[in-house]
Amino acid sequence: MPVQYSSILKEHDAVRHRAGLFDLSHMGQFWLTGDSVAQWADTLTINAVATMKPWQARYNIFCNDDGGAHDDTIFYRVGQRWLLVVNASNATKMWQHLNAHLPPDGVALRNDHGRAALIAIQGPRSVAILQPHVDVDVAALRYYFCTEGNVDGVPAIIARTGYTGEDGFELFVAGDAAPELWRSLLRDGAEAGLEPCGLGARDVLRLEAGMPLYGHELTEEITPVQAGQSWALKMSKPTFIGKAALAEQIERDDFSRIVGLMMQDRAPAREGYRVTRDGAAVGEVRSGSIAPSVGNKHIATALVERSAATLGTVVEVEIRGTAHAANVVPLPFYKREK
Amino acid sequence: MAQPQGLLFSKEHEWVSVDGDRATIGVTDYAQNSLGDIVYVELPKVGSTIAQFSNVGVIESVKAVSDLYTPMSGEVLETNGALENDPSAVNRDPYGAGWLFKLRLTGAGEASSLLSADEYEKIATE
């Protein structure tokens, strides 16, 4: 997946107003089968797996013992099987992690990373562009649910999921079928404005939509609680890796946390830049970008001390030695009208 | 693509248009294309004196920060203020509306260390 096909901003515009096509085949795809998958996965993750309905999809985070994020993922309950999609950069680590915790029986794992393809179509025209290619009613598919179907006659799992803040679908197909499907969708979708989109546009889209990116807002050192992902944390589960550490962190409530920043001037905030308040260091920028869907402002996420995390706080981002004022603002920066 | 004739070029992908002791400076079409969507430029201060090939500012695209160098020495007379609100002019019109700054030249013989359009063309297409 390239950073861009034509221009990051042009591709971003396509997804927000028409549709964009993403090749996400680099992401890790693991199949989990057996009677004990849900029960087992619930001991490794912060969100609930066992309560997922057939054909449901759910965001979930694997933590380490200290509560830091090992990876953030999506579980798809595909009939009686489970598809786990992990970040490309974490695929090897996650495969080892799953195998290291494998129970003696009841769970079988298959690693399709590098063999299975994943193509995402995202944007308001996704339904109209995709429908002629598939033999299921995609408009009827609910958000964060999936189904089996055929895309251009190729068996696929079709999920109404994505990472852009827009409506859209993710299509899981065999790797050897993907190139022709990619070309076919682009060819037929061109008239409706479908464009191939790269990692650059994807990063701007997800940042505007307030979605964490592993390695930035979530790391082995940054917990889901710090990253504002506590909505996915199910402390009612009896036990899971990292639970004790996360419980303690919530109890103490003194941790640095991810906030949204909006720059007051035209200077871009970028990863690693120091964040200060009245000149004293309070944290650092974790992601930053121009935000075409937020009035072309420069936005960022930053990990800052609790004292600087209150909405409305004015902080400074240090850019090449100069302090540039920024406001702490709510996440997400952008929410589509439904 | 062919470079505009009559300009001088640096290996760092800046162009300069010399008119007597005055010069206008910008980045080349090759440079803007390589950088991608430009979202911010930081230019030298008006009134400051800058030395040939020194780092005088930055050009930022969505993804990256790149250093900006001056192809000639001089006193900064003017910067392109329109770029503050519309930095994409550098992408759209690098040799026109996307110019960056103007100098009163102070170095002698510096033009000889710059490239002609044809010489630059070879670098940009390598």
Short mmCIF file of C-alpha atoms in Angstrom, two decimals:
data_model
loop_
_atom_site.label_atom_id
_atom_site.label_comp_id
_atom_site.label_asym_id
_atom_site.label_seq_id
_atom_site.Cartn_x
_atom_site.Cartn_y
_atom_site.Cartn_z
CA MET A 1 0.00 0.00 0.00
CA PRO A 2 1.61 3.25 -1.09
CA VAL A 3 1.44 6.51 0.88
CA GLN A 4 -0.53 8.04 -1.98
CA TYR A 5 -1.77 7.21 -5.50
CA SER A 6 -2.41 10.79 -6.65
CA SER A 7 -2.53 13.24 -3.74
CA ILE A 8 -3.30 12.67 -0.07
CA LEU A 9 -5.76 15.56 0.02
CA LYS A 10 -7.48 14.52 -3.20
CA GLU A 11 -7.87 10.97 -1.93
CA HIS A 12 -9.15 12.25 1.42
CA ASP A 13 -11.73 14.34 -0.42
CA ALA A 14 -12.88 11.31 -2.42
CA VAL A 15 -13.57 9.29 0.75
CA ARG A 16 -15.44 12.09 2.52
CA HIS A 17 -17.61 13.02 -0.46
CA ARG A 18 -17.61 10.10 -2.91
CA ALA A 19 -15.67 6.88 -2.23
CA GLY A 20 -12.14 5.55 -1.91
CA LEU A 21 -10.65 2.09 -2.36
CA PHE A 22 -7.93 0.85 0.01
CA ASP A 23 -5.70 -2.20 -0.36
CA LEU A 24 -5.28 -3.41 3.22
CA SER A 25 -3.85 -6.81 2.36
CA HIS A 26 -0.80 -6.05 4.50
CA MET A 27 -2.91 -6.42 7.65
CA GLY A 28 -2.72 -9.67 9.58
CA GLN A 29 -5.62 -12.10 9.28
CA PHE A 30 -5.84 -14.97 11.76
CA TRP A 31 -8.60 -17.58 11.82
CA LEU A 32 -9.60 -18.90 15.24
CA THR A 33 -11.75 -22.02 15.39
CA GLY A 34 -12.96 -24.37 18.09
CA ASP A 35 -15.48 -24.50 20.92
CA SER A 36 -13.37 -22.46 23.35
CA VAL A 37 -12.34 -19.51 21.16
CA ALA A 38 -14.58 -16.87 22.74
CA GLN A 39 -13.93 -17.96 26.31
CA TRP A 40 -10.18 -18.07 25.65
CA ALA A 41 -10.03 -14.77 23.75
CA ASP A 42 -11.85 -13.09 26.62
CA THR A 43 -8.82 -13.80 28.85
CA LEU A 44 -6.48 -12.03 26.41
CA THR A 45 -8.52 -8.92 25.55
CA ILE A 46 -10.19 -5.97 27.27
CA ASN A 47 -13.51 -6.04 25.36
CA ALA A 48 -16.03 -8.89 25.42
CA VAL A 49 -15.75 -11.60 22.80
CA ALA A 50 -18.21 -14.21 24.10
CA THR A 51 -21.16 -11.80 23.92
CA MET A 52 -20.66 -11.16 20.20
CA LYS A 53 -23.59 -12.24 18.10
CA PRO A 54 -23.02 -14.40 15.01
CA TRP A 55 -21.81 -12.14 12.16
CA GLN A 56 -20.98 -9.30 14.52
CA ALA A 57 -17.67 -7.40 14.43
CA ARG A 58 -16.11 -5.79 17.48
CA TYR A 59 -13.07 -3.60 18.20
CA ASN A 60 -10.80 -5.09 20.84
CA ILE A 61 -7.40 -4.50 22.42
CA PHE A 62 -4.84 -7.01 23.64
CA CYS A 63 -2.82 -5.69 26.58
CA ASN A 64 0.40 -6.66 28.30
CA ASP A 65 0.63 -7.31 32.05
CA ASP A 66 1.22 -3.61 32.70
CA GLY A 67 -1.92 -2.65 30.80
CA GLY A 68 -0.01 -1.28 27.78
CA ALA A 69 -1.51 -2.11 24.39
CA HIS A 70 -0.03 -5.16 22.68
CA ASP A 71 -2.23 -4.53 19.63
CA ASP A 72 -5.61 -3.12 18.73
CA THR A 73 -7.70 -5.40 16.55
CA ILE A 74 -11.11 -6.31 15.23
CA PHE A 75 -12.81 -9.64 15.87
CA TYR A 76 -15.30 -10.82 13.25
CA ARG A 77 -17.65 -13.64 14.23
CA VAL A 78 -18.02 -15.39 10.89
CA GLY A 79 -20.75 -17.94 11.60
CA GLN A 80 -19.14 -20.27 14.11
CA ARG A 81 -15.57 -19.19 13.26
CA TRP A 82 -13.67 -16.09 14.27
CA LEU A 83 -11.55 -13.86 12.09
CA LEU A 84 -9.08 -11.68 13.95
CA VAL A 85 -7.58 -8.75 12.04
CA VAL A 86 -4.38 -7.36 13.54
CA ASN A 87 -2.07 -4.52 12.59
CA ALA A 88 0.52 -5.39 9.95
CA SER A 89 3.38 -4.19 12.13
CA ASN A 90 2.17 -6.40 14.97
CA ALA A 91 1.25 -9.51 12.98
CA THR A 92 4.35 -11.52 13.93
CA LYS A 93 4.21 -10.41 17.56
CA MET A 94 0.50 -11.21 17.76
CA TRP A 95 0.88 -14.63 16.17
CA GLN A 96 3.51 -15.49 18.80
CA HIS A 97 1.34 -14.02 21.55
CA LEU A 98 -1.69 -16.13 20.56
CA ASN A 99 0.38 -19.30 20.26
CA ALA A 100 2.11 -18.69 23.59
CA HIS A 101 -1.29 -18.58 25.31
CA LEU A 102 -2.95 -21.39 23.36
CA PRO A 103 -4.95 -23.75 25.57
CA PRO A 104 -4.30 -27.53 25.32
CA ASP A 105 -7.48 -28.00 23.31
CA GLY A 106 -10.57 -26.20 22.08
CA VAL A 107 -8.77 -23.58 19.94
CA ALA A 108 -7.08 -23.95 16.55
CA LEU A 109 -5.25 -21.09 14.85
CA ARG A 110 -4.51 -20.40 11.20
CA ASN A 111 -2.33 -17.55 9.99
CA ASP A 112 -3.43 -16.12 6.63
CA HIS A 113 -1.15 -13.08 6.84
CA GLY A 114 0.36 -12.49 3.42
CA ARG A 115 -2.02 -14.89 1.65
CA ALA A 116 -5.46 -13.41 2.24
CA ALA A 117 -6.35 -10.02 0.82
CA LEU A 118 -8.41 -7.19 2.27
CA ILE A 119 -9.92 -4.44 0.16
CA ALA A 120 -11.88 -1.61 1.78
CA ILE A 121 -14.35 0.68 0.04
CA GLN A 122 -15.12 3.75 2.14
CA GLY A 123 -17.25 6.81 1.58
CA PRO A 124 -20.89 7.87 1.12
CA ARG A 125 -21.19 6.20 -2.31
CA SER A 126 -19.86 2.82 -1.11
CA VAL A 127 -23.25 1.09 -1.15
CA ALA A 128 -24.09 2.28 -4.65
CA ILE A 129 -20.69 1.34 -6.07
CA LEU A 130 -20.39 -2.04 -4.33
CA GLN A 131 -23.95 -3.34 -4.75
CA PRO A 132 -23.75 -4.27 -8.47
CA HIS A 133 -20.71 -6.46 -7.71
CA VAL A 134 -22.21 -8.57 -4.93
CA ASP A 135 -25.01 -11.10 -4.47
CA VAL A 136 -26.12 -9.88 -1.03
CA ASP A 137 -28.04 -6.75 -0.04
CA VAL A 138 -25.20 -4.60 1.30
CA ALA A 139 -27.48 -1.69 2.24
CA ALA A 140 -29.21 -4.03 4.70
CA LEU A 141 -25.95 -5.01 6.37
CA ARG A 142 -25.73 -3.32 9.78
CA TYR A 143 -22.75 -1.26 10.97
CA TYR A 144 -20.14 -3.56 12.53
CA PHE A 145 -21.71 -6.70 11.14
CA CYS A 146 -20.50 -8.99 8.36
CA THR A 147 -21.87 -11.59 5.99
CA GLU A 148 -20.67 -14.14 3.48
CA GLY A 149 -21.27 -13.44 -0.17
CA ASN A 150 -19.68 -13.35 -3.60
CA VAL A 151 -17.96 -10.30 -5.01
CA ASP A 152 -17.58 -10.58 -8.78
CA GLY A 153 -18.28 -14.29 -8.22
CA VAL A 154 -15.42 -14.62 -5.73
CA PRO A 155 -16.28 -15.92 -2.23
CA ALA A 156 -15.84 -13.09 0.27
CA ILE A 157 -16.60 -11.95 3.76
CA ILE A 158 -18.24 -8.55 3.48
CA ALA A 159 -18.11 -6.42 6.62
CA ARG A 160 -19.57 -2.99 7.27
CA THR A 161 -16.47 -1.78 9.04
CA GLY A 162 -13.73 0.73 8.35
CA TYR A 163 -11.18 3.17 9.65
CA THR A 164 -12.15 6.46 8.03
CA GLY A 165 -15.19 7.80 9.87
CA GLU A 166 -17.35 7.20 6.79
CA ASP A 167 -19.79 4.49 5.79
CA GLY A 168 -18.12 1.64 3.98
CA PHE A 169 -17.23 -2.01 3.66
CA GLU A 170 -14.24 -4.26 4.05
CA LEU A 171 -13.97 -7.22 1.68
CA PHE A 172 -11.97 -10.26 2.73
CA VAL A 173 -11.04 -12.37 -0.29
CA ALA A 174 -8.35 -14.85 -1.33
CA GLY A 175 -5.14 -13.13 -2.29
CA ASP A 176 -5.09 -14.41 -5.86
CA ALA A 177 -8.56 -12.97 -6.52
CA ALA A 178 -7.73 -9.51 -5.24
CA PRO A 179 -5.94 -7.84 -8.18
CA GLU A 180 -8.84 -8.43 -10.59
CA LEU A 181 -11.40 -7.36 -7.97
CA TRP A 182 -9.40 -4.18 -7.31
CA ARG A 183 -9.35 -3.31 -11.01
CA SER A 184 -13.01 -4.20 -11.49
CA LEU A 185 -14.23 -2.00 -8.63
CA LEU A 186 -12.07 0.92 -9.73
CA ARG A 187 -13.20 0.61 -13.34
CA ASP A 188 -16.93 0.49 -12.54
CA GLY A 189 -16.71 2.96 -9.66
CA ALA A 190 -14.78 5.62 -11.56
CA GLU A 191 -17.90 7.35 -12.82
CA ALA A 192 -19.19 7.70 -9.25
CA GLY A 193 -15.85 9.16 -8.20
CA LEU A 194 -14.19 6.08 -6.66
CA GLU A 195 -10.44 6.59 -6.32
CA PRO A 196 -7.60 4.38 -5.09
CA CYS A 197 -6.39 5.69 -1.74
CA GLY A 198 -3.14 5.22 0.15
CA LEU A 199 -1.85 5.21 3.70
CA GLY A 200 -1.49 9.00 3.78
CA ALA A 201 -5.18 9.66 3.23
CA ARG A 202 -6.07 6.83 5.60
CA ASP A 203 -4.05 8.45 8.37
CA VAL A 204 -5.70 11.87 7.91
CA LEU A 205 -9.17 10.26 7.80
CA ARG A 206 -8.70 8.17 10.93
CA LEU A 207 -7.14 11.07 12.86
CA GLU A 208 -10.06 13.38 12.04
CA ALA A 209 -12.40 10.59 13.16
CA GLY A 210 -10.52 10.28 16.45
CA MET A 211 -9.48 6.67 15.92
CA PRO A 212 -6.21 5.54 17.52
CA LEU A 213 -3.35 4.25 15.37
CA TYR A 214 -1.13 1.65 16.94
CA GLY A 215 2.35 3.02 17.55
CA HIS A 216 0.95 6.50 18.06
CA GLU A 217 -2.01 6.71 20.46
CA LEU A 218 -1.64 3.09 21.61
CA THR A 219 1.71 1.42 22.33
CA GLU A 220 3.15 -1.16 24.74
CA GLU A 221 3.56 1.84 27.08
CA ILE A 222 0.27 3.66 26.41
CA THR A 223 -2.75 1.84 27.84
CA PRO A 224 -6.29 1.82 26.40
CA VAL A 225 -7.35 3.88 29.44
CA GLN A 226 -4.77 6.57 28.62
CA ALA A 227 -5.77 6.45 24.95
CA GLY A 228 -9.43 7.18 25.74
CA GLN A 229 -10.52 3.67 24.76
CA SER A 230 -12.11 2.80 28.10
CA TRP A 231 -15.44 2.41 26.32
CA ALA A 232 -14.03 -0.91 25.07
CA LEU A 233 -12.88 -1.98 28.54
CA LYS A 234 -15.11 -4.58 30.21
CA MET A 235 -13.97 -4.72 33.83
CA SER A 236 -16.91 -7.06 34.53
CA LYS A 237 -14.97 -9.86 32.83
CA PRO A 238 -13.50 -12.10 35.57
CA THR A 239 -9.92 -12.01 34.36
CA PHE A 240 -7.82 -10.86 31.43
CA ILE A 241 -4.20 -9.89 30.81
CA GLY A 242 -3.59 -6.37 32.10
CA LYS A 243 -6.81 -6.12 34.12
CA ALA A 244 -5.13 -5.51 37.49
CA ALA A 245 -2.83 -2.83 36.10
CA LEU A 246 -5.67 -1.05 34.33
CA ALA A 247 -7.85 -1.18 37.46
CA GLU A 248 -5.07 0.42 39.45
CA GLN A 249 -4.52 3.09 36.80
CA ILE A 250 -8.20 4.02 36.79
CA GLU A 251 -8.25 4.10 40.60
CA ARG A 252 -5.22 6.44 40.80
CA ASP A 253 -6.43 8.62 37.92
CA ASP A 254 -3.09 10.44 37.79
CA PHE A 255 -1.97 9.21 34.36
CA SER A 256 -1.02 11.12 31.24
CA ARG A 257 -3.71 10.84 28.62
CA ILE A 258 -4.37 11.32 24.93
CA VAL A 259 -6.13 14.58 24.09
CA GLY A 260 -7.14 16.30 20.88
CA LEU A 261 -5.30 19.51 19.99
CA MET A 262 -6.29 22.17 17.52
CA MET A 263 -3.55 24.58 16.48
CA GLN A 264 -4.48 28.25 16.71
CA ASP A 265 -2.23 29.22 13.79
CA ARG A 266 -1.22 27.63 10.47
CA ALA A 267 1.77 25.63 11.75
CA PRO A 268 1.49 21.82 11.57
CA ALA A 269 2.03 19.84 14.79
CA ARG A 270 3.87 16.59 14.21
CA GLU A 271 4.66 13.40 16.09
CA GLY A 272 7.31 13.89 18.76
CA TYR A 273 6.95 17.66 19.14
CA ARG A 274 7.05 18.82 22.75
CA VAL A 275 3.87 20.12 24.36
CA THR A 276 4.20 22.76 27.08
CA ARG A 277 1.86 24.75 29.28
CA ASP A 278 3.04 28.20 30.31
CA GLY A 279 6.45 27.06 29.15
CA ALA A 280 6.66 23.89 31.27
CA ALA A 281 6.75 20.50 29.50
CA VAL A 282 3.47 18.57 29.88
CA GLY A 283 3.70 15.99 27.09
CA GLU A 284 4.26 15.30 23.42
CA VAL A 285 2.42 15.14 20.12
CA ARG A 286 1.60 11.57 19.00
CA SER A 287 -0.06 12.27 15.60
CA GLY A 288 -0.68 15.44 13.63
CA SER A 289 -2.13 16.50 10.32
CA ILE A 290 -3.94 19.13 8.40
CA ALA A 291 -7.67 18.41 8.72
CA PRO A 292 -9.62 19.23 5.54
CA SER A 293 -12.87 18.10 7.23
CA VAL A 294 -12.25 20.37 10.22
CA GLY A 295 -11.99 23.70 8.44
CA ASN A 296 -8.46 22.97 7.19
CA LYS A 297 -7.14 23.44 10.72
CA HIS A 298 -4.06 21.60 11.88
CA ILE A 299 -5.07 18.97 14.42
CA ALA A 300 -3.10 16.59 16.58
CA THR A 301 -3.30 14.07 19.34
CA ALA A 302 -0.96 14.51 22.27
CA LEU A 303 -0.15 12.51 25.38
CA VAL A 304 -0.28 15.10 28.16
CA GLU A 305 -0.29 15.22 31.94
CA ARG A 306 -3.67 15.09 33.61
CA SER A 307 -3.42 18.75 34.64
CA ALA A 308 -3.22 19.84 31.00
CA ALA A 309 -5.90 17.49 29.68
CA THR A 310 -9.02 19.49 30.56
CA LEU A 311 -11.05 20.60 27.54
CA GLY A 312 -10.40 24.25 26.75
CA THR A 313 -6.89 24.26 28.19
CA VAL A 314 -4.48 26.29 26.07
CA VAL A 315 -1.12 24.60 25.60
CA GLU A 316 1.83 25.27 23.33
CA VAL A 317 3.34 22.97 20.74
CA GLU A 318 7.06 23.58 20.30
CA ILE A 319 7.83 23.72 16.59
CA ARG A 320 11.49 24.27 15.69
CA GLY A 321 12.08 26.16 18.90
CA THR A 322 8.99 28.36 18.71
CA ALA A 323 5.88 27.91 20.87
CA HIS A 324 2.62 27.72 18.89
CA ALA A 325 -0.64 27.89 20.85
CA ALA A 326 -3.13 25.02 20.64
CA ASN A 327 -6.47 24.32 22.32
CA VAL A 328 -7.38 21.04 23.98
CA VAL A 329 -10.55 20.01 22.14
CA PRO A 330 -12.94 17.02 22.26
CA LEU A 331 -12.34 13.87 20.21
CA PRO A 332 -13.34 13.01 17.58
CA PHE A 333 -12.55 16.10 15.54
CA TYR A 334 -14.95 14.97 12.83
CA LYS A 335 -18.22 13.06 12.94
CA ARG A 336 -20.19 12.33 9.81
CA GLU A 337 -23.83 13.29 9.60
CA LYS A 338 -25.97 10.16 9.59
CA MET B 1 8.73 17.99 -17.87
CA ALA B 2 10.79 20.78 -19.38
CA GLN B 3 12.00 23.52 -17.06
CA PRO B 4 11.22 27.16 -17.86
CA GLN B 5 14.11 28.76 -19.73
CA GLY B 6 15.75 31.91 -18.37
CA LEU B 7 15.75 30.70 -14.75
CA LEU B 8 18.68 29.36 -12.77
CA PHE B 9 18.37 26.23 -10.65
CA SER B 10 20.01 24.70 -7.59
CA LYS B 11 20.66 21.02 -6.95
CA GLU B 12 18.30 21.41 -3.99
CA HIS B 13 15.45 22.04 -6.45
CA GLU B 14 15.03 25.78 -6.04
CA TRP B 15 14.70 28.15 -8.97
CA VAL B 16 15.82 31.75 -9.10
CA SER B 17 14.84 34.51 -11.49
CA VAL B 18 17.52 37.23 -11.55
CA ASP B 19 16.69 40.80 -12.57
CA GLY B 20 19.69 43.08 -12.03
CA ASP B 21 20.45 42.95 -8.31
CA ARG B 22 17.02 41.55 -7.50
CA ALA B 23 16.02 37.89 -7.50
CA THR B 24 12.80 35.94 -7.01
CA ILE B 25 13.07 32.42 -5.60
CA GLY B 26 10.81 29.41 -5.51
CA VAL B 27 10.88 25.62 -5.69
CA THR B 28 10.71 23.68 -8.94
CA ASP B 29 7.81 21.72 -10.33
CA TYR B 30 9.82 18.56 -9.68
CA ALA B 31 10.19 19.60 -6.02
CA GLN B 32 6.50 20.37 -5.46
CA ASN B 33 5.54 17.13 -7.13
CA SER B 34 7.92 15.11 -4.93
CA LEU B 35 6.75 16.87 -1.78
CA GLY B 36 3.06 16.28 -2.43
CA ASP B 37 0.29 18.46 -0.98
CA ILE B 38 2.02 21.44 0.62
CA VAL B 39 0.31 22.64 3.80
CA TYR B 40 2.77 25.13 5.30
CA VAL B 41 5.81 27.21 4.40
CA GLU B 42 8.12 28.95 6.82
CA LEU B 43 10.07 31.67 5.01
CA PRO B 44 13.08 33.81 6.00
CA LYS B 45 12.33 37.09 7.76
CA VAL B 46 12.08 40.23 5.69
CA GLY B 47 15.19 42.32 6.31
CA SER B 48 17.36 39.35 7.23
CA THR B 49 20.52 38.55 5.30
CA ILE B 50 20.93 34.99 4.10
CA ALA B 51 23.92 33.17 2.62
CA GLN B 52 23.92 31.07 -0.54
CA PHE B 53 22.92 27.42 0.02
CA SER B 54 22.08 27.99 3.69
CA ASN B 55 18.92 26.63 5.30
CA VAL B 56 16.44 29.50 5.44
CA GLY B 57 13.09 27.87 6.20
CA VAL B 58 10.91 24.81 5.72
CA ILE B 59 8.28 23.53 3.36
CA GLU B 60 5.82 21.08 4.86
CA SER B 61 3.64 18.63 3.02
CA VAL B 62 0.90 16.55 4.67
CA LYS B 63 3.46 13.89 5.46
CA ALA B 64 6.87 15.54 5.77
CA VAL B 65 8.96 18.55 6.72
CA SER B 66 11.61 19.57 4.16
CA ASP B 67 14.34 22.16 4.57
CA LEU B 68 14.33 25.17 2.29
CA TYR B 69 17.66 26.53 1.02
CA THR B 70 18.43 29.77 -0.72
CA PRO B 71 20.19 29.42 -4.07
CA MET B 72 21.79 32.88 -3.72
CA SER B 73 22.95 35.29 -0.99
CA GLY B 74 21.11 38.48 -0.24
CA GLU B 75 18.86 40.60 1.89
CA VAL B 76 15.25 39.39 2.05
CA LEU B 77 13.06 42.13 0.54
CA GLU B 78 9.70 40.39 0.48
CA THR B 79 8.06 37.04 1.18
CA ASN B 80 4.95 35.63 -0.45
CA GLY B 81 2.34 36.35 2.21
CA ALA B 82 -0.45 34.73 0.18
CA LEU B 83 1.07 31.34 0.95
CA GLU B 84 0.11 31.64 4.60
CA ASN B 85 -3.54 31.02 3.76
CA ASP B 86 -2.99 29.16 0.50
CA PRO B 87 0.25 27.16 0.56
CA SER B 88 -1.15 24.92 -2.18
CA ALA B 89 -0.26 27.69 -4.67
CA VAL B 90 3.23 26.15 -4.58
CA ASN B 91 1.72 22.94 -5.96
CA ARG B 92 -0.51 24.62 -8.51
CA ASP B 93 1.88 27.23 -9.85
CA PRO B 94 5.45 26.73 -8.59
CA TYR B 95 6.98 29.19 -11.07
CA GLY B 96 4.25 31.84 -10.67
CA ALA B 97 1.85 32.42 -7.76
CA GLY B 98 3.82 29.91 -5.70
CA TRP B 99 7.01 32.00 -5.53
CA LEU B 100 8.57 32.08 -2.04
CA PHE B 101 10.76 35.16 -1.43
CA LYS B 102 12.63 38.02 -3.10
CA LEU B 103 16.21 39.05 -2.47
CA ARG B 104 18.46 42.02 -3.04
CA LEU B 105 21.53 40.09 -4.16
CA THR B 106 24.73 40.63 -2.22
CA GLY B 107 27.02 37.85 -3.50
CA ALA B 108 29.13 38.27 -6.60
CA GLY B 109 29.52 35.54 -9.17
CA GLU B 110 27.11 33.17 -7.46
CA ALA B 111 25.17 32.51 -10.64
CA SER B 112 28.08 30.45 -11.94
CA SER B 113 27.48 27.84 -9.22
CA LEU B 114 23.87 27.36 -10.31
CA LEU B 115 22.44 25.25 -13.13
CA SER B 116 20.80 26.13 -16.41
CA ALA B 117 17.36 24.75 -17.25
CA ASP B 118 18.93 22.01 -19.35
CA GLU B 119 21.47 21.09 -16.68
CA TYR B 120 18.74 20.95 -14.02
CA GLU B 121 16.53 18.88 -16.27
CA LYS B 122 19.16 16.13 -16.18
CA ILE B 123 19.16 16.09 -12.35
CA ALA B 124 15.39 16.17 -12.05
CA THR B 125 14.88 13.30 -14.46
CA GLU B 126 17.63 11.03 -13.12
#
